[in-house]
Coordinates of C-alpha atoms in Angstrom, one line a residue:
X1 CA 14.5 -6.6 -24.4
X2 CA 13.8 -5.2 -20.8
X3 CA 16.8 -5.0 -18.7
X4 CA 17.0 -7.2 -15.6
X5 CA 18.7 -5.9 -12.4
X6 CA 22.0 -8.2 -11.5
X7 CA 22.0 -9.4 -8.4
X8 CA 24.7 -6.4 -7.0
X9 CA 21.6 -3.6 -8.2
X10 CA 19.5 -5.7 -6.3
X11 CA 20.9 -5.9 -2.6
X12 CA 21.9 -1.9 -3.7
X13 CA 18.5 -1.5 -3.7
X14 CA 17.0 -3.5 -0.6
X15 CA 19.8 -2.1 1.6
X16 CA 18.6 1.7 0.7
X17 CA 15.5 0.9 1.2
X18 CA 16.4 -0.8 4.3
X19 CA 18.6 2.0 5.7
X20 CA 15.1 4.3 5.0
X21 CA 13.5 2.0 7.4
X22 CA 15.8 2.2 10.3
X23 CA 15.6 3.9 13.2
X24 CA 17.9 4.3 15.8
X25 CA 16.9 4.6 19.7
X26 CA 19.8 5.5 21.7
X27 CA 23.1 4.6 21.0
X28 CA 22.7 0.9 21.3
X29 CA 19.0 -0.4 19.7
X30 CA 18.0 -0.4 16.1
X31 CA 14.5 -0.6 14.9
X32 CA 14.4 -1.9 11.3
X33 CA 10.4 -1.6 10.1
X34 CA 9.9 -4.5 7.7
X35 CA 7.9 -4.6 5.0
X36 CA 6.9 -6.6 1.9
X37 CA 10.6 -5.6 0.2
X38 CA 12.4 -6.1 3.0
X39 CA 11.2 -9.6 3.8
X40 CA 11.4 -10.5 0.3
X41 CA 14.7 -9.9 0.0
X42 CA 15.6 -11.7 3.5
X43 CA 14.2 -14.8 2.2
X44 CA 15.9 -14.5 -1.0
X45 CA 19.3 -14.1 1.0
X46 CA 18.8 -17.5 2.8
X47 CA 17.7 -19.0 0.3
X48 CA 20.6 -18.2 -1.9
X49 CA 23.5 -18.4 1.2
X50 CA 21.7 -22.1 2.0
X51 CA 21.3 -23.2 -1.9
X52 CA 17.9 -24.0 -0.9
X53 CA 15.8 -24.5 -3.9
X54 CA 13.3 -27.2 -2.8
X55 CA 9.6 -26.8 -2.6
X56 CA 9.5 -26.9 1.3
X57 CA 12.6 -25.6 1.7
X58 CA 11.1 -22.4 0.1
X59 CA 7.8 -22.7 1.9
X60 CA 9.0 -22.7 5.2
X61 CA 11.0 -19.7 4.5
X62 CA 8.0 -17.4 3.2
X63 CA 5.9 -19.4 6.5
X64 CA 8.7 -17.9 8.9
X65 CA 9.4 -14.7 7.2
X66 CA 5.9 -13.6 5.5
X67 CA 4.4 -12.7 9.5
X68 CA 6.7 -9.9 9.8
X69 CA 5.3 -7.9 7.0
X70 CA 2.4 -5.5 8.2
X71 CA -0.6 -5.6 7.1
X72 CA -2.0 -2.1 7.4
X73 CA -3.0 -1.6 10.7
X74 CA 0.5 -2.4 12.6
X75 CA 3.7 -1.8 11.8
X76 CA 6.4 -4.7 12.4
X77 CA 10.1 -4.1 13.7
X78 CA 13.1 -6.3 14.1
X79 CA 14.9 -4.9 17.2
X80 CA 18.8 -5.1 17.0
X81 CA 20.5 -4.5 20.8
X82 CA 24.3 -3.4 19.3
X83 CA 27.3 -3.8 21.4
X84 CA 30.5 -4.6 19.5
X85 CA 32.4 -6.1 22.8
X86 CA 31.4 -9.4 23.3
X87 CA 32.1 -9.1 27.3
X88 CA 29.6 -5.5 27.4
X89 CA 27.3 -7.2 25.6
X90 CA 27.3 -10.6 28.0
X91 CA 26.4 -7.6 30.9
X92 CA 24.6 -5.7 29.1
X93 CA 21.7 -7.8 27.6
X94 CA 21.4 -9.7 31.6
X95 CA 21.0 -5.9 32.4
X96 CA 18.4 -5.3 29.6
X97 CA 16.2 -8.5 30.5
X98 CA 12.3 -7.4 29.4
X99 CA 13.6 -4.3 27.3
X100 CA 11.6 -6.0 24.3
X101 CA 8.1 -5.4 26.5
X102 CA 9.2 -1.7 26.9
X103 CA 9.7 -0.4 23.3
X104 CA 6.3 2.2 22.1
X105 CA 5.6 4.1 19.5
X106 CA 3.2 7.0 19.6
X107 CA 1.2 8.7 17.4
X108 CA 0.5 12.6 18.4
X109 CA -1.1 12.8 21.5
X110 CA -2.7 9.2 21.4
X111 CA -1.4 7.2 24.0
X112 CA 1.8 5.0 23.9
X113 CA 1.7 1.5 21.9
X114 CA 3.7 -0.8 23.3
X115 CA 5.0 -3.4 21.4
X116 CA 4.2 -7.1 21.0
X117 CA 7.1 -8.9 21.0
X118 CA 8.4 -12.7 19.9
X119 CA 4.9 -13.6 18.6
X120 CA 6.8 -16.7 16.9
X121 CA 9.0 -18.0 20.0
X122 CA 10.0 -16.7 23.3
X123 CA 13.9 -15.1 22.5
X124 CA 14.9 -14.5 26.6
X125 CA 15.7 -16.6 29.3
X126 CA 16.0 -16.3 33.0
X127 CA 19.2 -14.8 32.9
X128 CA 19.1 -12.1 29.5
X129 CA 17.5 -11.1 26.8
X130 CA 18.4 -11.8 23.3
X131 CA 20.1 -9.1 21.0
X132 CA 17.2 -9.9 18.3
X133 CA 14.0 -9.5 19.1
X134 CA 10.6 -8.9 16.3
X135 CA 8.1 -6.1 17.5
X136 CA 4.4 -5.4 15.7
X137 CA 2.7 -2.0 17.5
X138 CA -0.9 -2.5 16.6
X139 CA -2.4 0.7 16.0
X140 CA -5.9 1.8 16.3
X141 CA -8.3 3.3 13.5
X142 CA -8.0 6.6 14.7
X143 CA -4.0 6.2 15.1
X144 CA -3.9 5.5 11.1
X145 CA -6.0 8.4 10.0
X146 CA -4.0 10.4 12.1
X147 CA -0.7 9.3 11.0
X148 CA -1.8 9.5 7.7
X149 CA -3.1 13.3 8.0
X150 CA 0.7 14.2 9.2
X151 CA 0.7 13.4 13.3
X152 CA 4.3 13.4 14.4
X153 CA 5.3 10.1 15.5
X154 CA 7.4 9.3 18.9
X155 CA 9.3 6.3 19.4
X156 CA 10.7 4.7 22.9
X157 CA 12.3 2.5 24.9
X158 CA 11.4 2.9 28.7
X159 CA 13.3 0.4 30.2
X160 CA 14.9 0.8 33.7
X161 CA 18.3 0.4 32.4
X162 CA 18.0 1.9 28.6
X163 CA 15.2 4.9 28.6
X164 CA 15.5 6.8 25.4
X165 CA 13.1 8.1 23.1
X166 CA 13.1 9.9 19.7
X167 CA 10.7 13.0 20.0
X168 CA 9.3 13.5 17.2
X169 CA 10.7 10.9 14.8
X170 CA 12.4 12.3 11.7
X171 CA 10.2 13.7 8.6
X172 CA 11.8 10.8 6.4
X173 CA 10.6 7.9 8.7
X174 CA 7.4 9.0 9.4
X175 CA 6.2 9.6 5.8
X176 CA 8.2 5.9 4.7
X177 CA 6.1 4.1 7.6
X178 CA 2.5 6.1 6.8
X179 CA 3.1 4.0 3.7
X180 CA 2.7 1.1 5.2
X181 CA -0.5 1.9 6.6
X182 CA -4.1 1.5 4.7

């Protein structure tokens, strides 16, 4: 009899998986690159925290969720803006306004992808941004091969008020998100 994982190996798993996937520009934006695992195991979260186990219920779950996994050509990001103060983070996300238009990601000495952001609904307003934003940077052909032969890989923000920039990324996130290309 095969042994099944309990639902505490589980979310042990997704979350180092997860933490793999992260990557931190500057001190207050996280990058967390989804992927098949990751969204799985979102969906399986709500469905469990809302005890939804209807057919549609489910289906409109995977129909909101399943977009964000990439699909070999892109890679797909939820972008976290941190600030634990409430009151820094009212001023700081009116200051930030269009940050999500400014994030790139570069592959050796290819030019700068910018990413696309909110493909599913528009997440600022006239007045701020939102702290949660979803990014896909659609690379090229010659981008993927290469990544995939070992380019380094740079990731910014160039933003008026948050410019930061990882140069290169690290070794570990690199070779985790060349996985997710084909």
């Amino acid at each position: 009899m095969a042994n099944k994982l309990q639902p505490s190996d589980l979310r042990g798993q997704a979350m180092a998986h997860k933490q793999q996937r992260m990557v931190h520009i500057g001190p207050n934006v996280t990058w967390i690159f989804e992927d098949r695992m990751t969204i799985q195991y979102q969906v399986q979260e709500i469905l469990r925290v809302e005890r939804s186990f209807e057919e549609q219920g489910i289906l409109d779950e995977l129909n909101a969720y399943n977009p964000l996994i990439p699909d070999g050509s892109n890679w797909k990001a939820t972008f976290l803006i941190e600030f634990t103060d409430v009151d820094e983070r009212r001023v700081a996300l009116a200051r930030m306004k269009g940050i999500e238009d400014r994030c790139w990601v570069q592959v050796g000495a290819y030019p700068r992808v910018f990413g696309i952001a909110d493909e599913d609904m528009e997440r600022s307003n006239d007045d701020k941004t939102s702290s949660v934003h979803f990014l896909r940077f659609e690379l090229g052909a010659a981008m993927v091969a290469a990544a995939k032969s070992g380019a380094t890989l740079h990731m910014g923000i160039d933003h008026p008020v948050y410019q930061h920039a990882l140069s290169p990324v690290s070794e570990l996130a690199r070779a985790v998100l060349v996985k997710d290309l084909v």
